[in-house]
PDB file of C-alpha atoms and ligand atoms in Angstrom:
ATOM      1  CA  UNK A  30     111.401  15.805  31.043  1.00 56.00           C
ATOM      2  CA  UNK A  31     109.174  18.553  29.914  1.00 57.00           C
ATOM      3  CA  UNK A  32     106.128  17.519  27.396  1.00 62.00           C
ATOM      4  CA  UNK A  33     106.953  19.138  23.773  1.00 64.00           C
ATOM      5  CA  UNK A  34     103.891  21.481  23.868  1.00 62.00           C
ATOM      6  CA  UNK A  35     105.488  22.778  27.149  1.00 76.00           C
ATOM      7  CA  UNK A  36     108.755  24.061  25.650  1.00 73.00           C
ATOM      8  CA  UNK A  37     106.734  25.201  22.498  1.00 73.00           C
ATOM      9  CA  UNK A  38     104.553  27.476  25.036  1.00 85.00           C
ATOM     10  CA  UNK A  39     107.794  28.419  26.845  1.00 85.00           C
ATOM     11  CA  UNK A  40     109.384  29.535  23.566  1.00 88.00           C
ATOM     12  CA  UNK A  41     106.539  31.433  22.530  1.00 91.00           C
ATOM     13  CA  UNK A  42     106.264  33.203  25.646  1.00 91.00           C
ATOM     14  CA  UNK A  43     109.937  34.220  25.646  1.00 90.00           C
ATOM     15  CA  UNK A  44     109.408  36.011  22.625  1.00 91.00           C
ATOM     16  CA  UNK A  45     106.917  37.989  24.115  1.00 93.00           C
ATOM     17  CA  UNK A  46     109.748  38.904  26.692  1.00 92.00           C
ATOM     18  CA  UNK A  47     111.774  40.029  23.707  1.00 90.00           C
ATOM     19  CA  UNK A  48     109.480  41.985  22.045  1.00 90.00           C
ATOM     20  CA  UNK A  49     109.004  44.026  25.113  1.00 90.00           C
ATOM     21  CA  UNK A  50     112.626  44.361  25.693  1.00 87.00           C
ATOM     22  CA  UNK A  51     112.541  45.911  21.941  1.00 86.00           C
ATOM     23  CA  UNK A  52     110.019  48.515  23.010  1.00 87.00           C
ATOM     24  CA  UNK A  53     113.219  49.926  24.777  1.00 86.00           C
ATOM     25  CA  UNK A  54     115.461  50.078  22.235  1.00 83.00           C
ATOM     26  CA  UNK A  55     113.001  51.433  19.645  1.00 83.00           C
ATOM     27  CA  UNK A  56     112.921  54.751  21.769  1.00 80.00           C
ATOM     28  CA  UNK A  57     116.656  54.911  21.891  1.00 73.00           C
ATOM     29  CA  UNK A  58     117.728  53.450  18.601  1.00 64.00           C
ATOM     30  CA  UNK A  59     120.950  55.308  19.212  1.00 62.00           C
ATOM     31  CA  UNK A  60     121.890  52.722  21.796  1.00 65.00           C
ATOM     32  CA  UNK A  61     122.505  49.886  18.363  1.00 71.00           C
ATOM     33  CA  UNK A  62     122.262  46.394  19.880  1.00 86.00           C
ATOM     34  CA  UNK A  63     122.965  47.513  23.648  1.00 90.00           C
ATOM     35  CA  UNK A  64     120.682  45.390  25.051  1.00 92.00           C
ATOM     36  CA  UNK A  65     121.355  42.372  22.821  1.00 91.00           C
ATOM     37  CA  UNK A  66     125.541  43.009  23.896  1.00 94.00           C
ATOM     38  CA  UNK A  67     124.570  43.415  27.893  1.00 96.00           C
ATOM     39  CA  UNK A  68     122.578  39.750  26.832  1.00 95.00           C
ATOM     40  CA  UNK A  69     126.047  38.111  25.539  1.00 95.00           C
ATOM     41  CA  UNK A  70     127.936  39.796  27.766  1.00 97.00           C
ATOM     42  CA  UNK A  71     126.124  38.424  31.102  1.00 98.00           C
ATOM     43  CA  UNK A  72     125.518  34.983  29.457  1.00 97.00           C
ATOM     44  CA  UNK A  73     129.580  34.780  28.577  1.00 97.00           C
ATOM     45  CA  UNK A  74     129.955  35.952  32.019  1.00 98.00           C
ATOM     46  CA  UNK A  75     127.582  33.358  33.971  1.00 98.00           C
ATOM     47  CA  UNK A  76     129.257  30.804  32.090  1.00 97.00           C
ATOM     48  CA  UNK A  77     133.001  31.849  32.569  1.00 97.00           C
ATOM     49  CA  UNK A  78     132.011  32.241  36.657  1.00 97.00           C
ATOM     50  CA  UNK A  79     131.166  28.811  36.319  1.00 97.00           C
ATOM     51  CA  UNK A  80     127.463  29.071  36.512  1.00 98.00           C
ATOM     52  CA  UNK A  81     125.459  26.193  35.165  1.00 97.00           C
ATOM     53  CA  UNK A  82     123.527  26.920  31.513  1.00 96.00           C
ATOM     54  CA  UNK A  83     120.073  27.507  33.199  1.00 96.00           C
ATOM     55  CA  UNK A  84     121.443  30.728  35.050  1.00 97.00           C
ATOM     56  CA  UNK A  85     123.759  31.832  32.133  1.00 97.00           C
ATOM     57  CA  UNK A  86     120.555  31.741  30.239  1.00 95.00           C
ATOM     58  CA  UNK A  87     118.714  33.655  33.123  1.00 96.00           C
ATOM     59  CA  UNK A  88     121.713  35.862  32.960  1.00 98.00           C
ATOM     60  CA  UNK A  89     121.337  36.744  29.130  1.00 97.00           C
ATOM     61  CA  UNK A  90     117.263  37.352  29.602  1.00 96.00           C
ATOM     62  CA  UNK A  91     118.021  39.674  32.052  1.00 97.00           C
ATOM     63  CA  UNK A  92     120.488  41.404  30.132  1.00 97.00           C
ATOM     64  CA  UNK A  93     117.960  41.794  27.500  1.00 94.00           C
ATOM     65  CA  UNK A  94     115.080  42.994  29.486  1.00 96.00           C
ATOM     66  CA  UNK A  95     117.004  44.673  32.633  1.00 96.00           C
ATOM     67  CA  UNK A  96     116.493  48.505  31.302  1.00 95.00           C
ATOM     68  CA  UNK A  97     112.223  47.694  30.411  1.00 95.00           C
ATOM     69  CA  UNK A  98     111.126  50.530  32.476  1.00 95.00           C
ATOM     70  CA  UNK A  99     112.698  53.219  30.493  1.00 94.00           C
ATOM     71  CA  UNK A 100     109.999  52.942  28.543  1.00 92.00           C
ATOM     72  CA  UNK A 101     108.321  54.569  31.177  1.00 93.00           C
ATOM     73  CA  UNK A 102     110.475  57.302  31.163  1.00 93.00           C
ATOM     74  CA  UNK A 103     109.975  60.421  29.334  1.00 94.00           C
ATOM     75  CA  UNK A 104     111.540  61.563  26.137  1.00 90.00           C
ATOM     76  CA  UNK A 105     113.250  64.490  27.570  1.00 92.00           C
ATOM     77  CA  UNK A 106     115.085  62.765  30.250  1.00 92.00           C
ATOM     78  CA  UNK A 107     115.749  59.289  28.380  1.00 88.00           C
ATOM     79  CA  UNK A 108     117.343  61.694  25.067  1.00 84.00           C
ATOM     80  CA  UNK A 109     118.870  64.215  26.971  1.00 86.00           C
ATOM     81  CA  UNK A 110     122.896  63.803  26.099  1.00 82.00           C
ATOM     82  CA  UNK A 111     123.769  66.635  28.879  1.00 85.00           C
ATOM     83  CA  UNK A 112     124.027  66.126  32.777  1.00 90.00           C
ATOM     84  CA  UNK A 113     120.665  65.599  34.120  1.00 92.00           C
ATOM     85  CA  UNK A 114     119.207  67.962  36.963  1.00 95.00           C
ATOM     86  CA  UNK A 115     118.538  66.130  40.029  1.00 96.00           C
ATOM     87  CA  UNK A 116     114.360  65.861  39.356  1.00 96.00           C
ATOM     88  CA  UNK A 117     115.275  64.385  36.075  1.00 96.00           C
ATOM     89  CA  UNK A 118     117.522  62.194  37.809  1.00 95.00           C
ATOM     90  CA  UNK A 119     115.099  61.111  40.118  1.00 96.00           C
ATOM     91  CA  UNK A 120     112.973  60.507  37.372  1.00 97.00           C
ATOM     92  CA  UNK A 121     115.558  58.353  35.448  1.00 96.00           C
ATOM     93  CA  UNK A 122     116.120  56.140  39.160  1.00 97.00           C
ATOM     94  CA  UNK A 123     112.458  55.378  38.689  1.00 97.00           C
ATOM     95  CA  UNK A 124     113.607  52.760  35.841  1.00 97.00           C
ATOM     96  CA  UNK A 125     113.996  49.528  37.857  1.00 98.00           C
ATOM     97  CA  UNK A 126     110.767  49.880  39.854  1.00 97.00           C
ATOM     98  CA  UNK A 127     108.742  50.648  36.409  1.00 97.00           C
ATOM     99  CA  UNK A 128     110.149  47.990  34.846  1.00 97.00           C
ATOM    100  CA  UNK A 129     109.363  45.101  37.477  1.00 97.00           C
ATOM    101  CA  UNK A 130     105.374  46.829  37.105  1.00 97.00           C
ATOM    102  CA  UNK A 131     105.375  46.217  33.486  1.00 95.00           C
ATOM    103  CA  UNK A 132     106.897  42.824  33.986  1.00 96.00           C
ATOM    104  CA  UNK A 133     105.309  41.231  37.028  1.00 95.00           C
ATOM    105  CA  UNK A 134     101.924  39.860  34.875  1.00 92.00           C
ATOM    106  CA  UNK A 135     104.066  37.770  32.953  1.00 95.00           C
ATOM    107  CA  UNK A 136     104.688  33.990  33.152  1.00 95.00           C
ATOM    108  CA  UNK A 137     108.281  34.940  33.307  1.00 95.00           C
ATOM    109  CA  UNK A 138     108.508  37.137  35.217  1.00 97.00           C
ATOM    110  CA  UNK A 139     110.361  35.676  37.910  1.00 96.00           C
ATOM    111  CA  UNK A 140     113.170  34.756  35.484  1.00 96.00           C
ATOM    112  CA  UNK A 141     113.776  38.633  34.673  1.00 97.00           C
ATOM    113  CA  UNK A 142     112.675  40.404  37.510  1.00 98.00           C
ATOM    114  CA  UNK A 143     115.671  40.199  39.671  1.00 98.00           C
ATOM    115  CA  UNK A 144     117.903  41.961  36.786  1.00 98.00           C
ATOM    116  CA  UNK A 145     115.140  44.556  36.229  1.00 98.00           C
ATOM    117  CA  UNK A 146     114.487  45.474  39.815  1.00 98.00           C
ATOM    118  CA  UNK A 147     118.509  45.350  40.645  1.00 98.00           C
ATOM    119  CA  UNK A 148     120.648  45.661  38.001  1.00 98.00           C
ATOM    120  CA  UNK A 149     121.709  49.302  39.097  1.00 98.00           C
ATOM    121  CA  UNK A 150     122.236  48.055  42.835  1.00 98.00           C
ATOM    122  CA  UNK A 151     126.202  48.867  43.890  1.00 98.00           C
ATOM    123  CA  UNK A 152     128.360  46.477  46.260  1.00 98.00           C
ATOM    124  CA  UNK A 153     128.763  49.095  48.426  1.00 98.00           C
ATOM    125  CA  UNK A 154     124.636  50.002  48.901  1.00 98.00           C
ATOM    126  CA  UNK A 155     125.170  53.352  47.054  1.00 98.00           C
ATOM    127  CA  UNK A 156     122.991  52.173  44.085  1.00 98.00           C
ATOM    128  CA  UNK A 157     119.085  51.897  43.795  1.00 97.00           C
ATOM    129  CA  UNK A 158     116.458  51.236  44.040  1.00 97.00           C
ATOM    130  CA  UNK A 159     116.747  49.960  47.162  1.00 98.00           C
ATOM    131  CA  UNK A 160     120.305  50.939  48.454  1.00 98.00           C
ATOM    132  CA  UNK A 161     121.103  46.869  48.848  1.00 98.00           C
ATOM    133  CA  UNK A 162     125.060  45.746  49.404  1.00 98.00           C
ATOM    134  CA  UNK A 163     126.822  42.850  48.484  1.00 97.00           C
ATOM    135  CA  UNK A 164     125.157  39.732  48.459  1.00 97.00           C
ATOM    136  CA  UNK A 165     121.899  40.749  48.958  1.00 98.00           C
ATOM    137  CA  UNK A 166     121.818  42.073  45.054  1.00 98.00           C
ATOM    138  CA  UNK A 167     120.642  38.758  43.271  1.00 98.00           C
ATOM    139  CA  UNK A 168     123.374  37.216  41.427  1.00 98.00           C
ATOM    140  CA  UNK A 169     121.900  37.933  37.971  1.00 98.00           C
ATOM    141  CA  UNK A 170     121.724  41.927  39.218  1.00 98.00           C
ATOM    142  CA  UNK A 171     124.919  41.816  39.769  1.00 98.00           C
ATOM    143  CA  UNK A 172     126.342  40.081  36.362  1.00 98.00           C
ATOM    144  CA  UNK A 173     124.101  42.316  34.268  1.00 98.00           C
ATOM    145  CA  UNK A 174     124.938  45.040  36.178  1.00 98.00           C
ATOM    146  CA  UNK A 175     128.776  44.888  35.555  1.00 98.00           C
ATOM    147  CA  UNK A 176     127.911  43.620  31.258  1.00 98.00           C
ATOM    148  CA  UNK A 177     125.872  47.058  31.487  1.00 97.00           C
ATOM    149  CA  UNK A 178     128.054  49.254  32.661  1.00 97.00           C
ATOM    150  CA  UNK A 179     130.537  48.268  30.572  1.00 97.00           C
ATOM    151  CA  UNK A 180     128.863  48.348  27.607  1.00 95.00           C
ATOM    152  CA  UNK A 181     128.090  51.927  28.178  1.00 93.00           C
ATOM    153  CA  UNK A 182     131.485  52.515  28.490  1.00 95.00           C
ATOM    154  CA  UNK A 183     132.447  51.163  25.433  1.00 94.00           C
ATOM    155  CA  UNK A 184     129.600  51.628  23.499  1.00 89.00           C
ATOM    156  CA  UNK A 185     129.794  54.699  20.923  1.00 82.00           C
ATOM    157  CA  UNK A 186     127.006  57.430  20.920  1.00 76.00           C
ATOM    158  CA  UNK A 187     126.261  60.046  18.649  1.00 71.00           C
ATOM    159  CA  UNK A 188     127.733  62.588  21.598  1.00 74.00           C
ATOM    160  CA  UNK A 189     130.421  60.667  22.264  1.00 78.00           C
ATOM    161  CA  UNK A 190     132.792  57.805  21.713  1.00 83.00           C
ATOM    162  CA  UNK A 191     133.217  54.504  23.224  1.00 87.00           C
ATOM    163  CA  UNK A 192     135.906  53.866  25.785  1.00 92.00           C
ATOM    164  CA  UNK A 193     138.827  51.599  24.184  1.00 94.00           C
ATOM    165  CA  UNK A 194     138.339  48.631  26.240  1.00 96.00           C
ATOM    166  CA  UNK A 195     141.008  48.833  28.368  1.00 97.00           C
ATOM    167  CA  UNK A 196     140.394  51.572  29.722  1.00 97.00           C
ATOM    168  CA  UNK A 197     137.329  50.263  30.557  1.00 97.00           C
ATOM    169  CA  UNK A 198     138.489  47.079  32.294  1.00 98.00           C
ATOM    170  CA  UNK A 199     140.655  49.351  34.605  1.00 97.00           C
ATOM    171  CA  UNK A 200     137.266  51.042  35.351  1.00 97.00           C
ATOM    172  CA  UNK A 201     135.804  48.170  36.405  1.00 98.00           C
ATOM    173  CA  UNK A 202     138.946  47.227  38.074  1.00 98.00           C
ATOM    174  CA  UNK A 203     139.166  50.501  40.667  1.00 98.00           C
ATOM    175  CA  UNK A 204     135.496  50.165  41.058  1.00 98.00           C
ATOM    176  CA  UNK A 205     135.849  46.349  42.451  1.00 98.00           C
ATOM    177  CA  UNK A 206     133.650  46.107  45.492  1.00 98.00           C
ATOM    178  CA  UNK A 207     132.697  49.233  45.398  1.00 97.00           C
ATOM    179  CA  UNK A 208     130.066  49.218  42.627  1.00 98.00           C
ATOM    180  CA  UNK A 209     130.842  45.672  40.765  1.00 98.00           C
ATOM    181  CA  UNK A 210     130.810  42.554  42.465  1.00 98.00           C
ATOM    182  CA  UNK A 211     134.474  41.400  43.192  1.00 98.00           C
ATOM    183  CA  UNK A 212     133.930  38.100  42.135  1.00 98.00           C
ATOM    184  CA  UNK A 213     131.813  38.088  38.811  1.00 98.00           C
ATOM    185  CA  UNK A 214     134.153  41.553  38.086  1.00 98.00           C
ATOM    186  CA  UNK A 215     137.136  39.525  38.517  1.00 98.00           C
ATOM    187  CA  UNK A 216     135.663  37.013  35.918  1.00 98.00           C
ATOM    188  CA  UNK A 217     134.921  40.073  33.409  1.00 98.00           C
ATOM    189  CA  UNK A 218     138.011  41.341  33.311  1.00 98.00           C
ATOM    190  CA  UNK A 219     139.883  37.870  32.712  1.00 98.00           C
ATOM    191  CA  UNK A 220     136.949  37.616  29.710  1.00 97.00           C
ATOM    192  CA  UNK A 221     137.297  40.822  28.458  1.00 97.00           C
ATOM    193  CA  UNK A 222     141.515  40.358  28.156  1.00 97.00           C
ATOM    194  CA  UNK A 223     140.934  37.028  26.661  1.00 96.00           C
ATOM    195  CA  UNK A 224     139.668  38.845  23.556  1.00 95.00           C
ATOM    196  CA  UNK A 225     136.283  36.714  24.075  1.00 94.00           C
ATOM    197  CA  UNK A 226     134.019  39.504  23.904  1.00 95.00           C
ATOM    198  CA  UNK A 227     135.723  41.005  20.667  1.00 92.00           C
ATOM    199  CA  UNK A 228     132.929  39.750  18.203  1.00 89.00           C
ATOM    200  CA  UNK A 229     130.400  41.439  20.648  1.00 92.00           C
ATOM    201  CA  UNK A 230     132.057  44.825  21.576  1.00 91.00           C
ATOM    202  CA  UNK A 231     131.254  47.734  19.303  1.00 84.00           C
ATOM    203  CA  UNK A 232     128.562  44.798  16.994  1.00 80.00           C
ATOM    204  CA  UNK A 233     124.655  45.805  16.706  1.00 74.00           C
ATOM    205  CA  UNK A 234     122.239  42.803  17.706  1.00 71.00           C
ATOM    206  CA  UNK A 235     123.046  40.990  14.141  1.00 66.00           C
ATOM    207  CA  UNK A 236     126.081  40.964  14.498  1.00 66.00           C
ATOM    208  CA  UNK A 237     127.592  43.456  12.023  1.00 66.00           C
ATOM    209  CA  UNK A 238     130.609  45.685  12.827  1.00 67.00           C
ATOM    210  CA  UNK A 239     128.977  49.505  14.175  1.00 69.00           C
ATOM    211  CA  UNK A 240     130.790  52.138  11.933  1.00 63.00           C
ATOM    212  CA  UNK A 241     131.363  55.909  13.082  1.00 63.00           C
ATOM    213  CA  UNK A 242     129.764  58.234  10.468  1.00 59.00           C
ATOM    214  CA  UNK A 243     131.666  61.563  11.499  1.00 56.00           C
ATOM    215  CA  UNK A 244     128.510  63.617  11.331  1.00 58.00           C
ATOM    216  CA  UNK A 245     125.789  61.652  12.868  1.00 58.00           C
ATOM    217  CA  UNK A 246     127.509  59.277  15.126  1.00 55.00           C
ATOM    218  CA  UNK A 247     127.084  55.264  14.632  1.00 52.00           C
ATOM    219  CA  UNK A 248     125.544  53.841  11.960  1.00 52.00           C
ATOM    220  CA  UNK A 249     125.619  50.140  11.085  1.00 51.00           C
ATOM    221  CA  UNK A 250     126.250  49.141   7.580  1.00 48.00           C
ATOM    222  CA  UNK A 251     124.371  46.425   5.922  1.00 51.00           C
ATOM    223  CA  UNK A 252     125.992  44.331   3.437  1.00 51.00           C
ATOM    224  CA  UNK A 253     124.432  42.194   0.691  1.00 48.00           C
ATOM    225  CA  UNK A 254     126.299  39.307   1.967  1.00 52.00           C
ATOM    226  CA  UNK A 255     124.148  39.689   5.713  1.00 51.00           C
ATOM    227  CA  UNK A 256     121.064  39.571   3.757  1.00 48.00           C
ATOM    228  CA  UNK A 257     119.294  37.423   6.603  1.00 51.00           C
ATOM    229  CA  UNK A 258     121.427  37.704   9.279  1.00 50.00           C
ATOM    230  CA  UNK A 259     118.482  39.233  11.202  1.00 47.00           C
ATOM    231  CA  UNK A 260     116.912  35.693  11.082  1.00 49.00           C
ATOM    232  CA  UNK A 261     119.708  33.538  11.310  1.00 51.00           C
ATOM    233  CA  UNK A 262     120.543  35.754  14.634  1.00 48.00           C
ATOM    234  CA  UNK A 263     117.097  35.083  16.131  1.00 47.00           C
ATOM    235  CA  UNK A 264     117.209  31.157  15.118  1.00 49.00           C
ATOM    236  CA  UNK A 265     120.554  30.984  17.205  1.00 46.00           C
ATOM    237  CA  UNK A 266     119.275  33.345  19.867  1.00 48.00           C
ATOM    238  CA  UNK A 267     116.298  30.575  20.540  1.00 45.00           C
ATOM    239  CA  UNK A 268     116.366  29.508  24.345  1.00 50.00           C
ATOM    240  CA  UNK A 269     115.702  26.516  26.157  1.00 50.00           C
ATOM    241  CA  UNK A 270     115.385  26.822  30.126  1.00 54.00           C
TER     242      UNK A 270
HETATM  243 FE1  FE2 B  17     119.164  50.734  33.689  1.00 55.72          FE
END
């Protein structure tokens, strides 16, 4: 068993993960909670795949953290709601690889990194960085990378609204093998019908509901009554590996 002053120290140096994942999401407040919903959704994932706690945890960190390098990416390309050109593109694949630079010094690291570096890998080798198929994507890569896409999918932007989810499930579904693991998609899809991911779907990282405002897009609404819901969520998001 681990001395106290070791988990304390683990803890603490977890939140330092976090607040870097945060540095994402500040430049793209637009995205509302994405990371902390690609977090549940690979955790509830893990789990329901039968994975034991320590890699559902390692699953939900890597949700978190898996898009860190966009803070390495410019404004222009990371805001840009049109079809990029292929240099931006190229630009925007540079992601994983900037993100495993940021994160290597950390004690961590090696808890996050294989989410960061693969989490836009495909099944079928036509993702990247590195263009790797099946199996050789790390396990985590591949759980985050199906919570990802579909929270993209379901997500609603200020450009655009959110899939209903099942039409994102039969996504996922023709894209089996192809770019989702056949396994952990099966899983996703039995979680996502089982109405298990309803409280997460369409919430911002406390929790609360996102409502459409029909002229800017999403905007969560705070009520009185979630006064402190912002500390309550990070006392039940606490970790131990
Ligand atoms: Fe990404």
């Amino acid at each position: 068993m681990k001395p106290a002053h070791d988990k304390v120290h683990t803890q603490e140096l977890l939140h330092t993960l976090y607040s870097m994942a945060f540095l994402v999401e500040v430049r793209d407040p637009y995205t509302g909670g994405h990371l902390w919903r690609v977090s549940q959704f690979s955790t509830r994932l893990a789990l329901a795949c039968g994975l034991s706690k320590r890699q559902a945890v390692i699953a939900g960190l890597g949700g978190f953290l898996h898009d860190l390098g966009k803070v390495g990416v410019p404004d222009s390309i990371l805001n840009n709601t049109g079809k990029l050109s292929d240099a931006e593109y190229a630009v925007m694949k540079t992601h994983p690889a900037l993100g495993a630079q940021v994160l290597q010094g950390h004690p961590l690291a090696p808890l996050a990194m294989d989410a960061v570096l693969g989490h836009h890998e495909r099944i079928d080798g036509r993702g990247y960085p590195a263009g790797l198929t099946g199996g050789k994507i790390a396990e985590t890569a591949r759980i985050v990378g199906i919570a990802d896409a579909f929270d993209a999918m379901t997500s609603t932007r200020p450009y655009r609204k959110g899939m209903p989810v099942a039409v994102a499930i039969e996504q996922i579904t023709v894209n089996l093998d192809a770019q989702f693991d056949l396994n952990f998609g099966h899983c996703f899809i039995e979680l996502a019908r089982s109405g298990e991911l309803d409280g997460i779907i369409g919430h911002s990282d406390i929790g609360i509901p996102l409502h459409e405002c029909p002229i800017c897009g999403p905007v969560v609404v705070v009520q009185r009554k979630h006064k402190g819901a912002a500390a309550e969520f990070r006392k039940n998001s606490t970790l131990s590996l």
